[in-house]
Tab-separated table of C-alpha atoms in Angstrom:
chain	number	residue	atom	x	y	z
F	111	MET	CA	-16.422	-2.375	20.015
F	112	ALA	CA	-15.243	0.042	17.338
F	113	LYS	CA	-16.691	0.903	13.953
F	114	LEU	CA	-14.614	1.349	10.840
F	115	THR	CA	-14.537	4.983	9.749
F	116	GLN	CA	-12.458	6.995	7.301
F	117	SER	CA	-10.380	8.241	10.225
F	118	VAL	CA	-9.653	4.681	11.409
F	119	ILE	CA	-8.780	3.634	7.865
F	120	MET	CA	-6.305	6.549	7.475
F	121	LYS	CA	-4.703	5.940	10.871
F	122	SER	CA	-4.310	2.297	9.889
F	123	LEU	CA	-2.676	3.277	6.630
F	124	ASP	CA	-0.247	5.548	8.479
F	125	TRP	CA	0.556	2.699	10.827
F	126	ALA	CA	1.113	0.249	7.933
F	127	TYR	CA	3.266	2.809	6.075
F	128	ASP	CA	5.439	3.426	9.129
F	129	LYS	CA	5.996	-0.337	9.513
F	130	ALA	CA	6.646	-0.772	5.756
F	131	ILE	CA	9.160	2.076	5.616
F	132	ASN	CA	11.006	1.566	8.914
F	133	GLY	CA	10.803	-2.203	8.919
F	134	VAL	CA	9.870	-4.648	11.657
F	135	PRO	CA	11.875	-7.512	13.177
F	136	GLY	CA	12.115	-10.436	10.799
F	137	LEU	CA	10.807	-8.589	7.736
F	138	ASP	CA	12.541	-6.349	5.236
F	139	SER	CA	11.506	-2.719	4.911
F	140	ALA	CA	10.193	-1.530	1.531
F	141	GLU	CA	13.632	-0.017	0.747
F	142	GLU	CA	15.475	-3.214	1.688
F	143	MET	CA	13.129	-5.282	-0.403
F	144	ALA	CA	13.508	-2.987	-3.400
F	145	ARG	CA	17.314	-3.057	-3.129
F	146	ASP	CA	17.217	-6.836	-2.923
F	147	TYR	CA	15.368	-7.074	-6.253
F	148	LEU	CA	17.595	-4.478	-7.909
F	149	ALA	CA	20.695	-6.318	-6.748
F	150	LYS	CA	19.695	-9.317	-8.854
F	151	GLY	CA	20.992	-7.444	-11.900
F	152	THR	CA	17.818	-7.568	-13.945
F	153	SER	CA	16.183	-4.581	-15.554
F	154	VAL	CA	13.897	-2.294	-13.527
F	155	GLU	CA	10.956	-3.741	-15.438
F	156	GLU	CA	11.893	-7.346	-14.566
F	157	SER	CA	12.666	-6.406	-10.962
F	158	ILE	CA	9.197	-5.004	-10.493
F	159	LYS	CA	7.512	-7.906	-12.273
F	160	SER	CA	9.307	-10.343	-9.955
F	161	LEU	CA	8.452	-8.261	-6.877
F	162	ILE	CA	4.743	-8.183	-7.730
F	163	LYS	CA	4.633	-11.870	-8.658
F	164	TRP	CA	6.219	-12.772	-5.300
F	165	GLN	CA	3.750	-10.632	-3.359
F	166	VAL	CA	0.787	-12.140	-5.139
F	167	SER	CA	1.868	-15.785	-4.766
F	168	LYS	CA	4.007	-16.075	-1.631
F	169	SER	CA	2.382	-13.449	0.576
F	170	ALA	CA	-0.885	-15.389	0.617
F	171	THR	CA	0.743	-18.406	2.329
F	172	SER	CA	0.088	-19.088	5.959
F	173	GLY	CA	3.842	-19.276	6.563
F	174	PHE	CA	4.354	-15.702	5.461
F	175	LEU	CA	1.297	-14.373	7.232
F	176	SER	CA	2.321	-16.058	10.466
F	177	GLY	CA	5.332	-13.785	10.410
F	178	LEU	CA	3.030	-10.805	10.678
F	179	GLY	CA	1.803	-11.846	14.093
F	180	GLY	CA	3.830	-9.168	15.916
F	181	ILE	CA	2.850	-6.500	13.424
F	182	ILE	CA	-0.830	-6.948	14.037
F	183	ALA	CA	-0.495	-5.717	17.614
F	184	MET	CA	-1.371	-2.206	16.434
F	185	PRO	CA	-2.704	0.809	18.264
F	186	VAL	CA	-5.562	1.320	15.836
F	187	THR	CA	-8.543	-1.038	16.119
F	188	ILE	CA	-8.943	-2.734	12.781
F	189	PRO	CA	-9.463	-6.387	11.840
F	190	ALA	CA	-6.225	-8.336	11.699
F	191	ASN	CA	-6.953	-9.570	8.186
F	192	ILE	CA	-7.289	-6.049	6.853
F	193	ALA	CA	-4.196	-4.954	8.769
F	194	SER	CA	-2.111	-7.764	7.310
F	195	VAL	CA	-3.147	-7.227	3.700
F	196	MET	CA	-2.823	-3.489	4.101
F	197	TYR	CA	0.755	-3.819	5.338
F	198	VAL	CA	1.773	-6.262	2.595
F	199	GLN	CA	0.296	-4.164	-0.187
F	200	VAL	CA	1.593	-0.840	1.145
F	201	ARG	CA	5.099	-2.263	1.442
F	202	MET	CA	4.962	-3.567	-2.162
F	203	ILE	CA	3.804	-0.188	-3.531
F	204	ALA	CA	6.427	1.699	-1.543
F	205	ALA	CA	9.128	-0.660	-2.815
F	206	ILE	CA	8.028	-0.040	-6.415
F	207	ALA	CA	8.115	3.733	-5.753
F	208	TYR	CA	11.643	3.409	-4.354
F	209	ILE	CA	12.752	1.437	-7.409
F	210	GLY	CA	11.373	4.323	-9.484
F	211	GLY	CA	13.716	6.715	-7.673
F	212	HIS	CA	11.132	8.366	-5.467
F	213	ASN	CA	11.608	9.495	-1.890
F	214	ILE	CA	9.310	7.215	-0.001
F	215	ARG	CA	9.606	9.308	3.158
F	216	ASP	CA	7.972	12.229	1.354
F	217	ASP	CA	4.356	12.794	2.467
F	218	LYS	CA	3.276	13.421	-1.113
F	219	VAL	CA	4.698	10.110	-2.255
F	220	LYS	CA	3.019	8.451	0.748
F	221	SER	CA	-0.376	9.786	-0.342
F	222	LEU	CA	0.174	8.462	-3.871
F	223	VAL	CA	1.138	5.090	-2.403
F	224	TYR	CA	-2.178	5.081	-0.532
F	225	MET	CA	-3.988	5.962	-3.726
F	226	CYS	CA	-2.585	2.857	-5.472
F	227	LEU	CA	-4.491	0.763	-2.897
F	228	CYS	CA	-7.662	1.838	-4.644
F	229	GLY	CA	-6.667	-0.144	-7.686
F	230	ASN	CA	-8.328	1.052	-10.909
F	231	GLY	CA	-10.108	3.679	-8.852
F	232	ALA	CA	-6.774	5.504	-8.501
F	233	LYS	CA	-7.267	6.965	-11.998
F	234	ASP	CA	-10.592	8.492	-10.937
F	235	ILE	CA	-8.995	9.965	-7.847
F	236	LEU	CA	-6.233	11.569	-9.969
F	237	LYS	CA	-8.835	13.063	-12.277
F	238	GLU	CA	-10.878	14.384	-9.373
F	239	ALA	CA	-7.729	15.898	-7.873
F	240	GLY	CA	-6.971	17.723	-11.108
F	241	ILE	CA	-3.882	15.685	-12.008
F	242	VAL	CA	-3.547	14.946	-15.696
F	243	ILE	CA	-4.024	11.234	-16.341
F	244	GLY	CA	-1.558	9.578	-18.711
F	245	THR	CA	1.521	11.503	-17.635
F	246	LYS	CA	4.149	9.822	-15.546
F	247	LEU	CA	4.404	11.200	-12.032
F	248	THR	CA	8.068	12.138	-12.011
F	249	GLN	CA	9.762	13.486	-8.903
F	250	SER	CA	9.458	16.974	-10.305
F	251	ALA	CA	5.748	16.570	-11.029
F	252	ILE	CA	5.147	15.160	-7.524
F	253	SER	CA	6.944	18.092	-5.890
F	254	LYS	CA	4.505	20.471	-7.577
F	255	ILE	CA	1.422	18.805	-6.131
F	256	SER	CA	-0.124	21.173	-3.565
F	257	GLY	CA	-1.052	20.367	-0.018
F	258	THR	CA	-4.701	20.976	-0.930
F	259	VAL	CA	-4.543	18.310	-3.646
F	260	ILE	CA	-2.885	15.830	-1.230
F	261	THR	CA	-5.714	16.447	1.244
F	262	LYS	CA	-8.274	15.692	-1.491
F	263	ILE	CA	-6.428	12.517	-2.430
F	264	ASN	CA	-6.320	11.319	1.223
F	265	GLN	CA	-10.018	12.013	1.646
F	266	ALA	CA	-10.889	10.136	-1.557
F	267	VAL	CA	-8.704	7.201	-0.575
F	268	GLY	CA	-10.260	6.967	2.875
F	269	PHE	CA	-13.787	7.014	1.431
F	270	ARG	CA	-13.006	4.336	-1.205
F	271	LEU	CA	-11.220	2.015	1.179
F	272	LEU	CA	-13.974	2.366	3.770
F	273	THR	CA	-16.473	1.366	1.091
F	274	LYS	CA	-14.204	-1.541	0.083
F	275	PHE	CA	-13.852	-2.913	3.646
F	276	GLY	CA	-17.496	-2.265	4.535
F	277	GLN	CA	-18.998	0.691	6.315
F	278	THR	CA	-20.840	-1.540	8.732
F	279	GLY	CA	-17.734	-3.497	9.595
F	280	VAL	CA	-17.759	-3.532	13.396
F	281	VAL	CA	-14.541	-4.637	15.014
F	282	ASN	CA	-14.532	-6.686	18.180
F	283	ILE	CA	-11.344	-5.703	19.992
F	284	GLY	CA	-11.191	-9.030	21.791
F	285	LYS	CA	-11.200	-10.896	18.490
F	286	ALA	CA	-8.950	-8.544	16.564
F	287	VAL	CA	-6.140	-11.086	16.410
F	288	PRO	CA	-7.525	-14.423	15.237
F	289	LEU	CA	-5.405	-17.407	14.265
F	290	ILE	CA	-3.251	-16.187	11.418
F	291	GLY	CA	-4.079	-19.300	9.381
F	292	GLY	CA	-7.648	-18.102	9.183
F	293	LEU	CA	-6.531	-15.045	7.259
F	294	VAL	CA	-5.523	-17.056	4.225
F	295	GLY	CA	-7.801	-17.313	1.219
F	296	ALA	CA	-10.825	-15.057	1.258
F	297	THR	CA	-9.025	-12.200	3.033
F	298	PHE	CA	-6.035	-12.014	0.732
F	299	ASP	CA	-7.030	-11.189	-2.792
F	300	GLY	CA	-4.169	-12.094	-5.083
F	301	ALA	CA	-5.899	-10.617	-8.157
F	302	SER	CA	-6.380	-7.348	-6.276
F	303	THR	CA	-2.704	-7.279	-5.299
F	304	ALA	CA	-1.690	-7.857	-8.906
F	305	THR	CA	-3.881	-4.957	-10.053
F	306	ILE	CA	-2.512	-2.687	-7.332
F	307	GLY	CA	1.051	-3.627	-8.325
F	308	LYS	CA	0.377	-2.690	-11.940
F	309	ILE	CA	-1.170	0.631	-10.936
F	310	ALA	CA	1.923	1.398	-8.770
F	311	LYS	CA	4.235	0.530	-11.674
F	312	ASP	CA	2.347	2.753	-14.044
F	313	MET	CA	2.398	5.599	-11.527
F	314	PHE	CA	5.955	5.512	-10.237
F	315	ILE	CA	8.097	4.034	-13.020
F	316	THR	CA	9.149	6.323	-15.812
F	317	LYS	CA	9.958	4.339	-18.971
């Protein structure tokens, strides 16, 4: 048995980010997905809208989630439903950041991607970290964010996501990989994904 903690949440995020950036068999990486949308010849705005719309609608289907079966075999003990949604949303945010011209292999960008998972709470985290709200986070602005601020952001993200997933959520290792079909519905919040996508767009895309 293992209990969800901030440390487990952050390790899970690092796992999901690694899979999203480097790709897994059968699924595009965040960069490949971003390039695919950009190659369609539409504007950056339309590319991102299409990307978010697809994640919200298609990613909640059992067919798509069944493709995540191999991904769920992760070293960190966390419920398979949380792992699946975390991966899908992290990949979406990273793809948006890539479309915005950001280096998604940069640890600072990675922390900002994590922050987007907090949805509307991301604005509060920015404020608490001393980053001016309302200004676009350009590559130059991101490069000036200190390591201390990144640490604050990661701590805030871990706390908020732990609260979101439930502090008393005890994981039974033997039941960590249920039938994928059971993940559909209650565990995948399309509205939440749409909100997260909008936050990522506002953060990483400079008009």
